[in-house]
Amino acid sequence: MKLTTRQKQVLDFITTAVTEAGMPPTRVEIARQFGFRSINAAEQHLRALARKGAIDLMAGTSRGIRLKLSTGLPVVGQVAAGSPLLAEENLQGTRALSGTLFNPKADYLLRVSGLSMRDAGILDGDLLAVHATPKANNGDLVVARIDGEVTVKRFQRKGGKVTLLAANPDFAPIEIDPRKHEFAIEGLGVGLLRNLA
């Protein structure tokens, strides 16, 4: 499903309304949000989203919009922000928000364990929104797998060596020679949900 930029914005607006208010917006609210001159413009965007399979439209009601895409992000495993901790691949539930609220899109949430990323504002128990990708640039916040274990760190590559940097002076950098260790980037950290429990 390929959405235009505006269609994605409208879908994000609907998703946010459903997540925060518990109900979809009216056509009038959509038109007001995006500065459309008529409700018909909002209706055209909704019909396009329905054709592309993102929503269902129900006739006869002003809030007759139902999201077809999952509005939940799965919470997967537990990721160490300290020493690498084996990530369990089983689902630990979902959180009711759309991955499209993040840029790039989040594919899942990982629960952080430890305080090695404390100075980057990532605390024990927080949920890190992760965009699944095997690529990273220097300085990116990454979820990295080292010999089967997973950790959250800042990525740095120099020559053939990879260094994973903590954001807490109490934790030493993790230096990896990819020729001697299994190493992979699992994804990029693209957002954070604070654990308020």
Tab-separated table of C-alpha atoms in Angstrom:
chain	number	residue	atom	x	y	z
A	1	MET	CA	0.000	0.000	0.000
A	2	LYS	CA	1.635	3.207	-1.198
A	3	LEU	CA	0.195	6.391	0.295
A	4	THR	CA	0.805	9.948	-0.823
A	5	THR	CA	2.307	12.306	1.750
A	6	ARG	CA	-1.094	13.904	2.391
A	7	GLN	CA	-2.838	10.525	2.676
A	8	LYS	CA	-0.240	9.438	5.230
A	9	GLN	CA	-0.831	12.672	7.182
A	10	VAL	CA	-4.592	12.097	7.176
A	11	LEU	CA	-4.107	8.466	8.269
A	12	ASP	CA	-1.757	9.572	11.066
A	13	PHE	CA	-4.344	12.141	12.197
A	14	ILE	CA	-7.056	9.448	12.302
A	15	THR	CA	-4.747	7.046	14.159
A	16	THR	CA	-3.828	9.699	16.735
A	17	ALA	CA	-7.503	10.564	17.289
A	18	VAL	CA	-8.401	6.888	17.778
A	19	THR	CA	-5.433	6.361	20.143
A	20	GLU	CA	-5.912	9.513	22.225
A	21	ALA	CA	-9.669	10.185	22.072
A	22	GLY	CA	-10.906	6.647	21.509
A	23	MET	CA	-12.816	7.600	18.351
A	24	PRO	CA	-12.053	8.696	14.804
A	25	PRO	CA	-12.379	12.335	13.732
A	26	THR	CA	-15.329	13.715	11.747
A	27	ARG	CA	-14.912	14.920	8.164
A	28	VAL	CA	-15.264	18.499	9.502
A	29	GLU	CA	-12.384	17.924	11.956
A	30	ILE	CA	-10.199	16.481	9.178
A	31	ALA	CA	-10.988	19.430	6.880
A	32	ARG	CA	-10.199	21.900	9.682
A	33	GLN	CA	-6.953	20.124	10.597
A	34	PHE	CA	-5.596	20.246	7.040
A	35	GLY	CA	-7.086	23.554	5.925
A	36	PHE	CA	-9.361	21.973	3.309
A	37	ARG	CA	-11.948	24.421	1.959
A	38	SER	CA	-14.665	21.789	1.908
A	39	ILE	CA	-15.657	18.609	3.645
A	40	ASN	CA	-15.630	17.020	0.189
A	41	ALA	CA	-11.801	17.272	0.111
A	42	ALA	CA	-11.628	15.322	3.385
A	43	GLU	CA	-14.060	12.766	1.948
A	44	GLN	CA	-11.888	12.303	-1.170
A	45	HIS	CA	-8.829	11.544	0.990
A	46	LEU	CA	-10.864	9.080	3.076
A	47	ARG	CA	-12.131	7.314	-0.062
A	48	ALA	CA	-8.538	7.040	-1.350
A	49	LEU	CA	-7.424	5.545	1.975
A	50	ALA	CA	-10.329	3.082	1.823
A	51	ARG	CA	-9.410	2.067	-1.760
A	52	LYS	CA	-5.829	1.428	-0.606
A	53	GLY	CA	-7.011	-0.753	2.278
A	54	ALA	CA	-5.972	1.474	5.190
A	55	ILE	CA	-9.485	2.182	6.504
A	56	ASP	CA	-13.104	1.076	6.180
A	57	LEU	CA	-15.809	3.720	5.710
A	58	MET	CA	-19.225	3.145	7.262
A	59	ALA	CA	-22.137	5.046	5.769
A	60	GLY	CA	-24.560	7.090	7.810
A	61	THR	CA	-22.312	8.244	10.628
A	62	SER	CA	-20.045	11.278	10.910
A	63	ARG	CA	-17.312	9.233	12.605
A	64	GLY	CA	-17.760	6.209	10.372
A	65	ILE	CA	-14.048	5.499	9.915
A	66	ARG	CA	-12.453	2.260	11.066
A	67	LEU	CA	-8.721	1.643	10.877
A	68	LYS	CA	-7.884	-1.614	9.133
A	69	LEU	CA	-4.185	-1.464	9.831
A	70	SER	CA	-3.037	-2.524	13.237
A	71	THR	CA	-2.877	0.461	15.544
A	72	GLY	CA	-0.726	-1.495	17.951
A	73	LEU	CA	3.031	-1.911	18.040
A	74	PRO	CA	4.245	-5.227	19.418
A	75	VAL	CA	6.456	-5.142	22.499
A	76	VAL	CA	9.258	-7.612	21.850
A	77	GLY	CA	11.815	-9.007	24.238
A	78	GLN	CA	13.932	-6.981	26.551
A	79	VAL	CA	16.986	-5.066	25.394
A	80	ALA	CA	19.906	-4.211	27.615
A	81	ALA	CA	21.108	-0.652	27.851
A	82	GLY	CA	24.037	-1.975	29.853
A	83	SER	CA	25.670	-5.312	29.288
A	84	PRO	CA	24.134	-7.135	26.306
A	85	LEU	CA	21.142	-9.174	27.390
A	86	LEU	CA	19.716	-12.037	25.359
A	87	ALA	CA	16.554	-10.731	23.692
A	88	GLU	CA	13.585	-13.067	23.942
A	89	GLU	CA	11.755	-13.071	20.637
A	90	ASN	CA	8.355	-13.738	22.154
A	91	LEU	CA	5.697	-11.075	22.103
A	92	GLN	CA	5.133	-9.352	25.431
A	93	GLY	CA	1.966	-7.519	24.404
A	94	THR	CA	1.166	-4.505	22.270
A	95	ARG	CA	0.860	-0.760	22.722
A	96	ALA	CA	-2.029	1.013	21.015
A	97	LEU	CA	-0.205	3.358	18.696
A	98	SER	CA	0.698	3.378	15.056
A	99	GLY	CA	4.253	2.897	13.855
A	100	THR	CA	3.622	5.752	11.422
A	101	LEU	CA	3.704	8.226	14.324
A	102	PHE	CA	7.497	7.851	14.178
A	103	ASN	CA	9.863	8.857	11.392
A	104	PRO	CA	11.046	6.539	10.018
A	105	LYS	CA	8.139	4.230	10.858
A	106	ALA	CA	8.528	2.095	13.987
A	107	ASP	CA	8.087	-1.644	13.512
A	108	TYR	CA	8.139	-2.707	17.161
A	109	LEU	CA	8.915	-1.620	20.712
A	110	LEU	CA	11.753	-2.992	22.825
A	111	ARG	CA	11.812	-2.704	26.604
A	112	VAL	CA	15.105	-1.222	27.802
A	113	SER	CA	16.919	-2.754	30.747
A	114	GLY	CA	19.752	-0.949	32.522
A	115	LEU	CA	21.092	2.589	32.611
A	116	SER	CA	23.913	2.671	30.060
A	117	MET	CA	21.919	5.109	27.872
A	118	ARG	CA	20.779	7.278	30.801
A	119	ASP	CA	22.458	10.472	29.549
A	120	ALA	CA	20.575	10.097	26.235
A	121	GLY	CA	17.323	10.121	28.223
A	122	ILE	CA	16.755	6.363	27.874
A	123	LEU	CA	15.985	4.836	31.256
A	124	ASP	CA	15.444	1.365	32.675
A	125	GLY	CA	11.956	0.115	31.749
A	126	ASP	CA	11.397	2.570	28.877
A	127	LEU	CA	10.024	1.322	25.572
A	128	LEU	CA	12.257	2.127	22.601
A	129	ALA	CA	10.440	2.449	19.259
A	130	VAL	CA	12.544	0.615	16.661
A	131	HIS	CA	12.611	0.912	12.869
A	132	ALA	CA	13.811	-2.481	11.606
A	133	THR	CA	16.801	-2.010	9.288
A	134	PRO	CA	20.260	-3.579	8.924
A	135	LYS	CA	21.864	-0.194	8.120
A	136	ALA	CA	23.175	2.506	10.435
A	137	ASN	CA	25.298	5.634	10.188
A	138	ASN	CA	27.859	6.815	12.708
A	139	GLY	CA	26.100	8.392	15.664
A	140	ASP	CA	22.797	6.546	15.151
A	141	LEU	CA	21.046	4.991	18.130
A	142	VAL	CA	20.977	1.309	17.236
A	143	VAL	CA	19.666	-1.993	18.431
A	144	ALA	CA	22.621	-4.290	17.761
A	145	ARG	CA	22.978	-8.058	18.025
A	146	ILE	CA	26.358	-9.361	19.175
A	147	ASP	CA	26.832	-13.132	19.273
A	148	GLY	CA	23.083	-13.604	19.752
A	149	GLU	CA	22.654	-10.965	22.446
A	150	VAL	CA	21.038	-7.570	21.942
A	151	THR	CA	21.954	-4.125	23.230
A	152	VAL	CA	21.011	-0.468	22.650
A	153	LYS	CA	23.950	1.891	21.990
A	154	ARG	CA	25.294	4.653	19.733
A	155	PHE	CA	26.892	3.211	16.592
A	156	GLN	CA	30.420	4.105	15.452
A	157	ARG	CA	32.325	2.434	12.602
A	158	LYS	CA	35.954	3.220	11.847
A	159	GLY	CA	37.644	1.082	9.235
A	160	GLY	CA	36.682	-2.527	9.898
A	161	LYS	CA	35.995	-2.031	13.613
A	162	VAL	CA	32.641	-1.223	15.182
A	163	THR	CA	32.323	0.522	18.531
A	164	LEU	CA	29.057	0.696	20.453
A	165	LEU	CA	29.012	3.682	22.777
A	166	ALA	CA	27.055	4.047	25.997
A	167	ALA	CA	25.603	7.377	27.118
A	168	ASN	CA	26.758	6.958	30.704
A	169	PRO	CA	30.402	7.307	31.825
A	170	ASP	CA	30.018	4.246	34.088
A	171	PHE	CA	29.883	1.963	31.009
A	172	ALA	CA	32.861	1.234	28.766
A	173	PRO	CA	32.474	1.198	24.963
A	174	ILE	CA	31.900	-2.207	23.391
A	175	GLU	CA	34.458	-2.803	20.622
A	176	ILE	CA	33.608	-5.413	18.017
A	177	ASP	CA	35.618	-6.977	15.238
A	178	PRO	CA	32.877	-8.277	12.880
A	179	ARG	CA	35.333	-10.906	11.569
A	180	LYS	CA	35.540	-12.484	15.048
A	181	HIS	CA	31.998	-11.966	16.318
A	182	GLU	CA	28.514	-12.365	14.898
A	183	PHE	CA	27.344	-8.788	14.588
A	184	ALA	CA	24.213	-7.269	13.049
A	185	ILE	CA	22.213	-4.086	13.251
A	186	GLU	CA	18.631	-5.042	14.113
A	187	GLY	CA	17.198	-1.540	13.851
A	188	LEU	CA	17.333	2.162	14.672
A	189	GLY	CA	15.843	3.772	17.756
A	190	VAL	CA	13.284	6.277	16.440
A	191	GLY	CA	11.322	7.212	19.564
A	192	LEU	CA	10.770	6.544	23.224
A	193	LEU	CA	7.833	5.800	25.519
A	194	ARG	CA	8.642	6.593	29.126
A	195	ASN	CA	7.794	3.953	31.693
A	196	LEU	CA	5.647	5.831	34.202
A	197	ALA	CA	4.766	2.770	36.274
